[in-house]
Coordinates of N, CA and C in Angstrom, one line a residue:
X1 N -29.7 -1.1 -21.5 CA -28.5 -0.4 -21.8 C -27.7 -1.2 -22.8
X2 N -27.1 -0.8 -24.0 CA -26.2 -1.3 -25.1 C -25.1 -1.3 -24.3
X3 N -24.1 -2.4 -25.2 CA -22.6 -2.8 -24.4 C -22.0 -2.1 -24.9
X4 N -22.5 -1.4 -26.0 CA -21.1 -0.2 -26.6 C -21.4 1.2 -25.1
X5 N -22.7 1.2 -24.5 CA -22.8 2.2 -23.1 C -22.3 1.5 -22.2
X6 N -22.1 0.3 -22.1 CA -21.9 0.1 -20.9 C -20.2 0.2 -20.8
X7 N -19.9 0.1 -21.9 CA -18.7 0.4 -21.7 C -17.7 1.1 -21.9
X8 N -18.7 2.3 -22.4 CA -18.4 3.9 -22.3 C -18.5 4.2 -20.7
X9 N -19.5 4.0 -19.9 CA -19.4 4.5 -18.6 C -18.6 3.4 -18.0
X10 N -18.3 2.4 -18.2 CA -17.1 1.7 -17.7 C -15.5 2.5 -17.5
X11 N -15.5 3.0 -18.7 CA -14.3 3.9 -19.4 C -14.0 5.0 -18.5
X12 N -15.6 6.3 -18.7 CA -15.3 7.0 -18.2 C -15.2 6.9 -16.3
X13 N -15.4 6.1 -15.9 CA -15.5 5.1 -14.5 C -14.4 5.7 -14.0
X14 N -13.6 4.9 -14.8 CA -12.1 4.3 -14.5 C -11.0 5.6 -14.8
X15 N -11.4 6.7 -15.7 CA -10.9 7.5 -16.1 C -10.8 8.4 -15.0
X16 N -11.9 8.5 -14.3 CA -12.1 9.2 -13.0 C -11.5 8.6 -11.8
X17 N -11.4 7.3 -11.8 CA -10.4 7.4 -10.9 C -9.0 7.0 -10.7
X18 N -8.4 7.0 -11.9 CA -7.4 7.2 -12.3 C -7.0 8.8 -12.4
X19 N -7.8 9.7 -12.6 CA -7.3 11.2 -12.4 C -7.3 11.4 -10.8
X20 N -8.3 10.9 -9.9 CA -8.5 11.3 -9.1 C -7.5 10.8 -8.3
X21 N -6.8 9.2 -8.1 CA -6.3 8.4 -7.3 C -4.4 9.5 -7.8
X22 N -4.4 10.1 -9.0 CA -3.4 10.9 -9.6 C -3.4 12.1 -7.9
X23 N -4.2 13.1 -8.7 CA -4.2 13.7 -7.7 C -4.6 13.8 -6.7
X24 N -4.9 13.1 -5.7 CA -4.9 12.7 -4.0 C -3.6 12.3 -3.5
X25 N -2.9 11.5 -4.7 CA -1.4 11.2 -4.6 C -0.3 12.5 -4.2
X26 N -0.8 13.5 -4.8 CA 0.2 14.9 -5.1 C -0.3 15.4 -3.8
X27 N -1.6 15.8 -3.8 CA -2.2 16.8 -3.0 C -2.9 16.2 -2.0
X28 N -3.2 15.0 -1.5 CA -4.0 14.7 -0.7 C -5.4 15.1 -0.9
X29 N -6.3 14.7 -0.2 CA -7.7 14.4 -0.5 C -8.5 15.8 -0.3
X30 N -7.8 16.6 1.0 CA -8.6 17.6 1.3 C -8.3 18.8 0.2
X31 N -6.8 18.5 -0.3 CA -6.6 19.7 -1.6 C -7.2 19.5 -3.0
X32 N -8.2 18.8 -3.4 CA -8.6 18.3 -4.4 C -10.1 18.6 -4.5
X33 N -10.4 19.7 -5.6 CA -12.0 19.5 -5.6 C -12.8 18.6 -6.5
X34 N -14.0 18.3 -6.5 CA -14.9 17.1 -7.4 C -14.3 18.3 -9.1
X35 N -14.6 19.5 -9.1 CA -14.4 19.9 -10.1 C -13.1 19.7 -11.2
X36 N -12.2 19.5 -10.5 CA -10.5 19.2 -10.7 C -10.0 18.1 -11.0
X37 N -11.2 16.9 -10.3 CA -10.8 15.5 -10.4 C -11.7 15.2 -12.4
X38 N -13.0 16.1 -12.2 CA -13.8 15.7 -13.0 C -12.5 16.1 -14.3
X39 N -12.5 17.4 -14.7 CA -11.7 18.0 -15.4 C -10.3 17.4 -15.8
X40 N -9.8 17.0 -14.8 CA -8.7 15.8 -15.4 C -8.7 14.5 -15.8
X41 N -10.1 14.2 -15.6 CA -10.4 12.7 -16.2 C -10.5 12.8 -17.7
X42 N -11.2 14.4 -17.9 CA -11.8 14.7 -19.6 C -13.0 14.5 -19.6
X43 N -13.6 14.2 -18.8 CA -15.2 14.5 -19.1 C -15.8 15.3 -18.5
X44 N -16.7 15.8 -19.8 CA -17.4 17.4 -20.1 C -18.5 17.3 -19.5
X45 N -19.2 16.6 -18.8 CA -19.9 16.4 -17.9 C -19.7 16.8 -16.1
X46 N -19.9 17.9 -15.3 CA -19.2 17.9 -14.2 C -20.2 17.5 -13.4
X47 N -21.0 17.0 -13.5 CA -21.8 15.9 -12.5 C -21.2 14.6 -12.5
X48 N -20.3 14.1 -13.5 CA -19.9 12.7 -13.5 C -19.8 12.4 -12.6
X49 N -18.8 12.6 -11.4 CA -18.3 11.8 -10.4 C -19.4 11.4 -9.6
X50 N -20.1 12.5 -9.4 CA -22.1 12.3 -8.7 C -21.9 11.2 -9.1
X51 N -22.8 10.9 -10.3 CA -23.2 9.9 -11.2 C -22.7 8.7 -10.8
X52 N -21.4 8.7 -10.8 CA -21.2 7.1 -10.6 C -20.3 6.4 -9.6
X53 N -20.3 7.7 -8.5 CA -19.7 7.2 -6.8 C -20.7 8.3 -6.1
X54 N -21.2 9.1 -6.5 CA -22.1 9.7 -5.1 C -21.4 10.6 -4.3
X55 N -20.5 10.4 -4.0 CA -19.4 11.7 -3.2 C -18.0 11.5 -3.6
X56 N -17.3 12.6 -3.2 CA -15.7 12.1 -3.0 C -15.6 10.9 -2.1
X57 N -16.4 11.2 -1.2 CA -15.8 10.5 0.3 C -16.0 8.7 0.0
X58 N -17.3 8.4 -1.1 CA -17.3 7.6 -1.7 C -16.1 7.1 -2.8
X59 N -15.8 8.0 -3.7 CA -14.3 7.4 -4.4 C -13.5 7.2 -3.7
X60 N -13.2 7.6 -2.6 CA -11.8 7.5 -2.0 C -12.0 6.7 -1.5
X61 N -13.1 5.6 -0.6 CA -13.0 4.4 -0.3 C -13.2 3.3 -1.7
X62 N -13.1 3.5 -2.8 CA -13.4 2.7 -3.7 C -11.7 2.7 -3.9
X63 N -11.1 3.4 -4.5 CA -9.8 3.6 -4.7 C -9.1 2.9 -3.6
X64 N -9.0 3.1 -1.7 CA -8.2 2.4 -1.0 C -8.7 0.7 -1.3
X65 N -9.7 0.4 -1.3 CA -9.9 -1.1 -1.4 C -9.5 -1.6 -2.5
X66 N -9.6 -0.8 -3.9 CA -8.9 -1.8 -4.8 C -7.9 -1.7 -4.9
X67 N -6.7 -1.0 -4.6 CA -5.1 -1.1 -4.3 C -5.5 -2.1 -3.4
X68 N -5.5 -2.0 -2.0 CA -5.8 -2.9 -0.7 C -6.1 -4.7 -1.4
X69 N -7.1 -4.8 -1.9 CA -7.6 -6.1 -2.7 C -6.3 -6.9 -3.5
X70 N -5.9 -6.0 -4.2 CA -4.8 -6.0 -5.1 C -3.7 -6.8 -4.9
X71 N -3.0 -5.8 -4.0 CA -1.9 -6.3 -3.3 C -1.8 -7.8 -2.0
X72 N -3.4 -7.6 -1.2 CA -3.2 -8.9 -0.9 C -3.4 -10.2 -1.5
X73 N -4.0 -9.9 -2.9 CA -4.2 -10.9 -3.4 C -2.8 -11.4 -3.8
X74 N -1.9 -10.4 -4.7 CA -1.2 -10.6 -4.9 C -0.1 -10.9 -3.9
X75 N 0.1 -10.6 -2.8 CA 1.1 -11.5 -1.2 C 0.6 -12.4 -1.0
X76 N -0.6 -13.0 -1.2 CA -0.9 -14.5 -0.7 C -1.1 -15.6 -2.0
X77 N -0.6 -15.2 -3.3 CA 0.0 -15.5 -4.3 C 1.1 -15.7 -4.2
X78 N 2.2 -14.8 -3.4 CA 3.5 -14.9 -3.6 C 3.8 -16.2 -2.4
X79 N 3.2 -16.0 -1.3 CA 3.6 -17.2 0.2 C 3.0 -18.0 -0.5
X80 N 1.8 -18.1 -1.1 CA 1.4 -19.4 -1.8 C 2.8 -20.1 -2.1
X81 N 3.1 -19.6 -3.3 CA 4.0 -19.8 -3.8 C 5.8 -20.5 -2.9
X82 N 6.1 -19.8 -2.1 CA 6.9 -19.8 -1.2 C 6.7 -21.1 -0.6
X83 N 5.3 -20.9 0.1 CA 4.9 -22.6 1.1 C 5.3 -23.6 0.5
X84 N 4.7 -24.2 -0.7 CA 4.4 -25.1 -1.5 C 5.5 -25.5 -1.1
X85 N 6.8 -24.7 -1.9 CA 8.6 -25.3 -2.0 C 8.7 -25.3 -0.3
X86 N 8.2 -25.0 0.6 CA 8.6 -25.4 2.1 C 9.2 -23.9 2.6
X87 N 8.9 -23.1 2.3 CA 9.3 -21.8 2.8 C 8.1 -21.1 3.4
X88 N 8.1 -19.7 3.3 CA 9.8 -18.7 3.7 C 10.7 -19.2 4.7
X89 N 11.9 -19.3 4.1 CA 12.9 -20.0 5.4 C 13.8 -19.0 5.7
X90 N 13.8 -17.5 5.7 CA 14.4 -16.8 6.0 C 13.6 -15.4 6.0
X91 N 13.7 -14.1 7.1 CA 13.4 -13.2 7.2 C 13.5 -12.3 5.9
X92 N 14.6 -12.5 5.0 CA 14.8 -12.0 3.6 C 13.7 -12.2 2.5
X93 N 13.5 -14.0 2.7 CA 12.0 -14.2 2.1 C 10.9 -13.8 2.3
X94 N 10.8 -13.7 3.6 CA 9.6 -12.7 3.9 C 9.2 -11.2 3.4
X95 N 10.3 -10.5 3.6 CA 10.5 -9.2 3.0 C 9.9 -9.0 1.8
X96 N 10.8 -10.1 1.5 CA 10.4 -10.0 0.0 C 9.0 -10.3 -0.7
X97 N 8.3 -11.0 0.4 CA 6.5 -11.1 -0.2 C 5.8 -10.1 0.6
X98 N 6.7 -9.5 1.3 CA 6.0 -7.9 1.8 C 6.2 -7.0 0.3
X99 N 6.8 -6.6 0.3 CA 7.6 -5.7 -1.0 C 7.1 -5.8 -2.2
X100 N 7.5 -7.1 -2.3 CA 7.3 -7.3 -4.2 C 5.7 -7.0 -4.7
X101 N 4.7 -7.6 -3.7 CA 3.3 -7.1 -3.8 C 3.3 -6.1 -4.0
X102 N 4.1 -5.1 -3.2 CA 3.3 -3.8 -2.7 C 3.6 -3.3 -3.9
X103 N 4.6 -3.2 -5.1 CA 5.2 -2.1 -5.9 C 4.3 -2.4 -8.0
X104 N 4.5 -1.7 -8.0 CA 4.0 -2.2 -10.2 C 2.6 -2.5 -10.0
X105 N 1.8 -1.7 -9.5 CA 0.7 -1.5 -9.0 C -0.3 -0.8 -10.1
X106 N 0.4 -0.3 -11.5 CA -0.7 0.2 -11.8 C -0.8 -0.7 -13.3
X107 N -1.7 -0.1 -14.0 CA -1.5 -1.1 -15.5 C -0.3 -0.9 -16.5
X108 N -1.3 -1.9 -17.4 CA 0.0 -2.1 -18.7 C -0.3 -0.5 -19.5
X109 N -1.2 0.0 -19.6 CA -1.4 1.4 -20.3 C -0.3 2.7 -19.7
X110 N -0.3 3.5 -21.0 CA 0.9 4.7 -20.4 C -0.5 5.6 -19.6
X111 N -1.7 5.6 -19.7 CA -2.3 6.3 -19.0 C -2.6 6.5 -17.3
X112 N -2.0 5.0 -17.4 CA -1.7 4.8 -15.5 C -0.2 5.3 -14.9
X113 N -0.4 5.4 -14.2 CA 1.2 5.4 -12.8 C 0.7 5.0 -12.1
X114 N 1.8 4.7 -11.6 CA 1.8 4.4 -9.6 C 1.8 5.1 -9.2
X115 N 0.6 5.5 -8.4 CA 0.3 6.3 -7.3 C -0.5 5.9 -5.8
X116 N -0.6 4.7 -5.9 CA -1.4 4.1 -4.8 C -0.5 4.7 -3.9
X117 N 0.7 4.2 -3.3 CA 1.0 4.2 -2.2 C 1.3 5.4 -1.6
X118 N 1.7 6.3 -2.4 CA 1.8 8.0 -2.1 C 0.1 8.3 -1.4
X119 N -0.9 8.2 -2.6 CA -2.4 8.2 -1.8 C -2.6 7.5 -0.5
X120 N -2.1 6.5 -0.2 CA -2.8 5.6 1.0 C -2.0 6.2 2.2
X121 N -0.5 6.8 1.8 CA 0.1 7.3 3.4 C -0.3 8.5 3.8
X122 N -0.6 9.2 2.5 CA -1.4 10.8 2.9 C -2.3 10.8 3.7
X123 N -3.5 9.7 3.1 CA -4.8 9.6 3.6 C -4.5 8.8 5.3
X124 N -4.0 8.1 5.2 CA -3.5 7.5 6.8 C -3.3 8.3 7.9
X125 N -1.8 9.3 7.4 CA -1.5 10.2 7.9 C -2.9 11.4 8.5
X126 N -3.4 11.9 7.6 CA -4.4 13.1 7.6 C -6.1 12.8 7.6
X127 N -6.4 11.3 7.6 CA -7.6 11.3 7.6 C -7.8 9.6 8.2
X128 N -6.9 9.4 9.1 CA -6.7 8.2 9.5 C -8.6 7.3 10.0
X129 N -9.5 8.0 10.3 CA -10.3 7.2 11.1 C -11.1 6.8 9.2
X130 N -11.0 7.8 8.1 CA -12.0 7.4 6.8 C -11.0 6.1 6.5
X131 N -9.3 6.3 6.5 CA -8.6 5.3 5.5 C -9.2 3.7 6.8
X132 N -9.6 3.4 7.7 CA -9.6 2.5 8.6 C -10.8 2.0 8.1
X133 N -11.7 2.8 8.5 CA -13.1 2.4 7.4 C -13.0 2.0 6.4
X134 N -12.6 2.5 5.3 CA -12.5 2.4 4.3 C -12.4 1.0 3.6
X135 N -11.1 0.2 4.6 CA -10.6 -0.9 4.6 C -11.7 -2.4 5.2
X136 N -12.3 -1.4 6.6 CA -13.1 -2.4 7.3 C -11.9 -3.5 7.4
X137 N -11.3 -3.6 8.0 CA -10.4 -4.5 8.5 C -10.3 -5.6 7.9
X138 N -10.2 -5.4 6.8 CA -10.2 -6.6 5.7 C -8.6 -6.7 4.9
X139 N -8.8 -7.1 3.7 CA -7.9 -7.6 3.2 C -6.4 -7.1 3.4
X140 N -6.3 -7.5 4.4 CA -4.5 -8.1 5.1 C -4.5 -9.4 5.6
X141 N -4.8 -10.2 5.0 CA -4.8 -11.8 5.4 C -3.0 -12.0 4.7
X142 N -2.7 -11.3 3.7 CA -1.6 -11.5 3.5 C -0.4 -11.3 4.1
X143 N -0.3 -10.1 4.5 CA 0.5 -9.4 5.5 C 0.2 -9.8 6.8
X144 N -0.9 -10.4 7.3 CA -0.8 -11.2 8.6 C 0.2 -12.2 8.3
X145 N 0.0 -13.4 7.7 CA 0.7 -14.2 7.5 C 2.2 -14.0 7.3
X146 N 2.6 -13.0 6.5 CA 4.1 -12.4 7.0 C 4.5 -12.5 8.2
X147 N 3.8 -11.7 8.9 CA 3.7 -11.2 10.2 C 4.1 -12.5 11.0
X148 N 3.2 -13.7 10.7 CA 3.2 -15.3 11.6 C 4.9 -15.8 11.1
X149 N 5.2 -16.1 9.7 CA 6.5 -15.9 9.4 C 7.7 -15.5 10.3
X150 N 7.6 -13.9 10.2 CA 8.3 -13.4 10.6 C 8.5 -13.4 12.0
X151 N 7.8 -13.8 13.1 CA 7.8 -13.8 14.2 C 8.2 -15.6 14.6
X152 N 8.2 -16.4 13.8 CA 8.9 -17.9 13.9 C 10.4 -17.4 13.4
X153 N 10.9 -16.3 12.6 CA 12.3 -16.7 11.6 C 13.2 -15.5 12.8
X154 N 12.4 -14.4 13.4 CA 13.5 -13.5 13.7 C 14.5 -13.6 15.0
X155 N 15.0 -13.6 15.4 CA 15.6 -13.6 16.4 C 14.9 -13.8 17.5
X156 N 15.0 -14.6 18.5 CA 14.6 -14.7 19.9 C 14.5 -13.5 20.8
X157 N 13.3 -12.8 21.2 CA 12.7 -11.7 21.3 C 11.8 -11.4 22.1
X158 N 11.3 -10.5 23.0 CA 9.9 -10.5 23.4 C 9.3 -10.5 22.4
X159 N 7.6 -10.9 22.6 CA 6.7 -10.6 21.7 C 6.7 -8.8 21.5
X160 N 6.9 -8.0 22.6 CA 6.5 -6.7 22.6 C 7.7 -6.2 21.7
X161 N 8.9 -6.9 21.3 CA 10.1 -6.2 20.4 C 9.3 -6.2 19.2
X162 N 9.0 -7.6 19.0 CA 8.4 -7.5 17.9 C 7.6 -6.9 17.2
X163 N 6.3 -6.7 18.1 CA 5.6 -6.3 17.5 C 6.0 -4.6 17.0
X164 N 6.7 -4.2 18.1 CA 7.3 -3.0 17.8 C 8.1 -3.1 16.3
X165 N 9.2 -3.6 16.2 CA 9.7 -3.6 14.8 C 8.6 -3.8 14.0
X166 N 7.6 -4.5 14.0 CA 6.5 -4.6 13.1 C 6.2 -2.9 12.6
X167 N 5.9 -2.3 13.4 CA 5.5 -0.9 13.5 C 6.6 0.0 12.7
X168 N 8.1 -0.2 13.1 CA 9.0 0.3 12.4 C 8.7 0.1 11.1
X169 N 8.9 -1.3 10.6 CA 8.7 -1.6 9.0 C 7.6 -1.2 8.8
X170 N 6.3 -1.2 9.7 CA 5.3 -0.3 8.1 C 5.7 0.7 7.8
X171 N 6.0 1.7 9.2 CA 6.4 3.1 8.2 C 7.6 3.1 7.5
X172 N 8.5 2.5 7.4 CA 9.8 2.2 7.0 C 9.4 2.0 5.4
X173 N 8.7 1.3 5.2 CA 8.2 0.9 4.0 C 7.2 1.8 3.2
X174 N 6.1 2.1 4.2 CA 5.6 3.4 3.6 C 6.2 4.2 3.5
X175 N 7.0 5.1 3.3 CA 8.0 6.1 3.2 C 8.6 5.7 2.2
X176 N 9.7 4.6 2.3 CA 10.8 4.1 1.2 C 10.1 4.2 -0.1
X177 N 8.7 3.3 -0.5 CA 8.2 3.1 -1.2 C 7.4 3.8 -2.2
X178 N 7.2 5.2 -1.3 CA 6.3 6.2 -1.5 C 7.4 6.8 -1.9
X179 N 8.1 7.1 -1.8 CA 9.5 8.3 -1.7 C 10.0 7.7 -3.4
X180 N 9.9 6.2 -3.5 CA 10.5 5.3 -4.7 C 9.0 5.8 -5.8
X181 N 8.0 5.5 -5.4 CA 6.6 5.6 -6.5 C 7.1 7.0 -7.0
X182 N 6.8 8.2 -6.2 CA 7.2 9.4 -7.0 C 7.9 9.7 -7.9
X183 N 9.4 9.2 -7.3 CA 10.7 9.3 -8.1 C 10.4 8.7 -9.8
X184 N 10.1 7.4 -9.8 CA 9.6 6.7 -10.7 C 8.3 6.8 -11.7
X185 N 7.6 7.5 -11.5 CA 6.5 8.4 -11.8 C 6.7 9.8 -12.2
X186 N 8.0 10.5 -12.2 CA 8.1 12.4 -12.6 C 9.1 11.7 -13.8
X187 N 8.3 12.0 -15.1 CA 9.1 12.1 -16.3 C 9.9 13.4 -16.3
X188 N 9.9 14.3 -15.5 CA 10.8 15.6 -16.0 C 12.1 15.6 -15.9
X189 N 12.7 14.6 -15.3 CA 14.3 14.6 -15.2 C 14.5 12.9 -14.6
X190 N 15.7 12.5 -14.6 CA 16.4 11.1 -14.7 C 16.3 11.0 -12.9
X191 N 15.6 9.9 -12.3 CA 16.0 9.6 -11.3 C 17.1 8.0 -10.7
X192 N 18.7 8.3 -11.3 CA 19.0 7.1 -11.3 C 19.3 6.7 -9.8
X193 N 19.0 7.1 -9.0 CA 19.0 6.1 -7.8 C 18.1 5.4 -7.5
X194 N 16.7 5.9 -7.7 CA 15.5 5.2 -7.6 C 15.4 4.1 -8.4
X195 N 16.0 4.5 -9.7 CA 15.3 3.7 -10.8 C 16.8 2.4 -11.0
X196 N 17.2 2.1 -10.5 CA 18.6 1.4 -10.3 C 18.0 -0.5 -9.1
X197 N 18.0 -1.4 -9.9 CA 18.0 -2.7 -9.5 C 17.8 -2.6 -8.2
X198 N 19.5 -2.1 -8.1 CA 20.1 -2.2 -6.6 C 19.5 -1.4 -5.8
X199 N 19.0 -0.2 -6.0 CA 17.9 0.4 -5.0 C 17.3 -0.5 -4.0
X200 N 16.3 -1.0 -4.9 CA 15.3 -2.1 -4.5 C 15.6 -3.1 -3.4
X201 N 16.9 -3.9 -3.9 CA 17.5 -4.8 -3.4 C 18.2 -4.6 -2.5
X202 N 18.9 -2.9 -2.2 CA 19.6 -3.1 -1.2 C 18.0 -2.1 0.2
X203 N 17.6 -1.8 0.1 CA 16.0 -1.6 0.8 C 15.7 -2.6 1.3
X204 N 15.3 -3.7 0.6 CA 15.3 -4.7 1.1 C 16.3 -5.3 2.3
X205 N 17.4 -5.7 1.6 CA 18.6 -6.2 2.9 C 18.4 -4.9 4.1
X206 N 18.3 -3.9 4.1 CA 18.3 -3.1 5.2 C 16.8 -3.2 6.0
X207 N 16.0 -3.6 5.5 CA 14.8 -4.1 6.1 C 14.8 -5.1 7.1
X208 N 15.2 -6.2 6.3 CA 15.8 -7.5 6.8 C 16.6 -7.3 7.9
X209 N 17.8 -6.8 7.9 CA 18.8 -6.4 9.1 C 18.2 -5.4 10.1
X210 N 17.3 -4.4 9.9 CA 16.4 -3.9 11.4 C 15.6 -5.0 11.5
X211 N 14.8 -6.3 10.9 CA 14.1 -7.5 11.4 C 14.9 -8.3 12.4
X212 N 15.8 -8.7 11.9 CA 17.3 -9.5 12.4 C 18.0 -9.1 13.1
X213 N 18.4 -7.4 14.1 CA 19.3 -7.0 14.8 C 19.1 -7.8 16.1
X214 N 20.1 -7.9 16.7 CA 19.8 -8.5 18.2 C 19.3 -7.3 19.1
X215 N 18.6 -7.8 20.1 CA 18.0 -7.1 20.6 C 18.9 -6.4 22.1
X216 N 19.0 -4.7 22.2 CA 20.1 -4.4 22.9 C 19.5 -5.0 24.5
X217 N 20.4 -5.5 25.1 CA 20.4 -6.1 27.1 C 19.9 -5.3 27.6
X218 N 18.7 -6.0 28.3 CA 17.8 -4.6 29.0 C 16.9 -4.3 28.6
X219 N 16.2 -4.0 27.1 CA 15.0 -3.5 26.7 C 13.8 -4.3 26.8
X220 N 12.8 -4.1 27.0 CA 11.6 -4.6 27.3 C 11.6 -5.1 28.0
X221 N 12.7 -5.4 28.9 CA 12.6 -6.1 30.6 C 11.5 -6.4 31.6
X222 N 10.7 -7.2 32.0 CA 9.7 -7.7 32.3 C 8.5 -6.9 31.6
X223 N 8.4 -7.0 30.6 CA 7.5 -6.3 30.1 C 6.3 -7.4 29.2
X224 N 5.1 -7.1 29.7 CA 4.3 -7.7 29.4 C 3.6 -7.4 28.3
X225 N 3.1 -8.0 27.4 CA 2.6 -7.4 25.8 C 1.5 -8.1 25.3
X226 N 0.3 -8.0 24.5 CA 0.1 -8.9 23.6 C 0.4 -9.6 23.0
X227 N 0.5 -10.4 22.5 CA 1.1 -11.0 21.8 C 1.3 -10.9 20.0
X228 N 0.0 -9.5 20.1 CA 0.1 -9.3 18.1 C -0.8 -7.9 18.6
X229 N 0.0 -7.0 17.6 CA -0.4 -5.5 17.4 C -2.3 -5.5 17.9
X230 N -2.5 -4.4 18.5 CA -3.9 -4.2 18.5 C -4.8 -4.2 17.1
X231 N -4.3 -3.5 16.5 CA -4.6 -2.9 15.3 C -3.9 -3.1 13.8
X232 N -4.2 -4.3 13.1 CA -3.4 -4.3 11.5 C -4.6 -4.1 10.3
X233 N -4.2 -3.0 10.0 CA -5.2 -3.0 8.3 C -4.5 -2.8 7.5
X234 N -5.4 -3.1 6.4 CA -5.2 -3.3 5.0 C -3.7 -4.4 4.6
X235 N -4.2 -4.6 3.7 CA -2.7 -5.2 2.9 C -1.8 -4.2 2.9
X236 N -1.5 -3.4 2.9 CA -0.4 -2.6 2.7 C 0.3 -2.7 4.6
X237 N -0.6 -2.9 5.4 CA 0.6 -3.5 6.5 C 0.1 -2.4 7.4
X238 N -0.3 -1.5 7.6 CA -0.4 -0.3 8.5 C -0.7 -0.8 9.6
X239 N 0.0 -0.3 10.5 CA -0.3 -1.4 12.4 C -0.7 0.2 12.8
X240 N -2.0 0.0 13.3 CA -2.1 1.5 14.2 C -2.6 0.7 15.6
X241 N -1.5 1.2 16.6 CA -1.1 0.4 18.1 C -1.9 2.3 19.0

């Protein structure tokens, strides 16, 4: 094979799933046919996708792992970072190597958006046992370590509050963030609340302050717990308890 082919089918690879990871974002996975995905990549070939994933059910685990890959690389770059200077020394810092990973996810080209996270809550929501697979219980080494963080910085607590608020903040964040990728992604009209510094920033502090509330007298009263969620996958944080 010549490198000028190999990197034609490299191209059209990437093209494909860049239309496809598009629309799974909008429509979810079960509204999307191989014909639709092929057709918006631009190639005139409608066997492609065959050709170089074998099924849908095959792209769509190729797509969750490289957002998934991505982003924990990128959070255990950012605590890297953090430790070294002797941190995170506050619940705010932490937040913030949750977050800042998760968001600017796609490339430097105008032919990408952000659409990971819209994709990964659909698929969670509607196809929960493929997105778990998909992941094989891998790359969240990042978001664990939040996790160890955040359970030394927050308030004195049962383990079982905790882990509970753990469960708040993923969906908290899935939503927020998904609800923010859209907004930020539809060129058809100005979204200035989304698209506003302070958006960001103040999401964050309200994050932080459900991490930090005191816990009301009375709740989880002799209540015995694990000590850490049953269930954490992917980098993106999903706790399924």
């Amino acid at each position: 094979m010549t490198k000028a082919l190999r990197k034609a089918q490299a191209g059209a690879r990437e093209q494909i799933k860049l239309a496809a990871r598009r629309l799974f974002a909008i429509r979810g996975i079960d509204g999307v046919s191989v014909r639709e995905i092929v057709e918006a990549s631009g190639q005139k070939n409608h066997g492609s996708l065959s050709y170089y994933f074998g099924t849908k059910e095959a792209l769509v685990r190729e797509l969750v792992a490289d957002g998934a890959k991505l982003i924990d690389m990128r959070r255990n770059a950012f605590l890297d970072r953090l430790e070294a200077a002797g941190g995170p020394s506050s619940v705010r810092d932490t937040v913030e190597a949750l977050v800042y990973p998760s968001i600017g996810l796609s490339g430097e080209t105008e032919d990408e958006e952000d659409t990971y996270l819209r994709f990964i809550a659909m698929l969670a929501m509607n196809h929960r046992e493929l997105f778990m697979d998909a992941l094989e219980k891998r790359w969240n080494s990042g978001y664990l370590r939040c996790l160890d963080h955040l359970r030394r910085l927050m308030p004195d607590m049962p383990a079982a509050a905790k882990n509970q608020r753990f469960v708040f903040m993923g969906a908290y964040m899935s939503s927020v963030l998904s609800l923010r990728e859209a907004a930020l992604t539809d060129r058809t009209r100005p979204h200035p609340n989304w698209s506003s510094a302070d958006t960001l920033e103040h999401f964050m502090q309200s994050l932080t302050v459900m991490l930090e509330a005191p816990l009301e007298k009375g709740l989880f009263a002799g209540t015995s717990a694990p000590k850490r969620p049953r269930a954490i996958v992917g980098s993106i944080g999903m706790i399924l308890d």
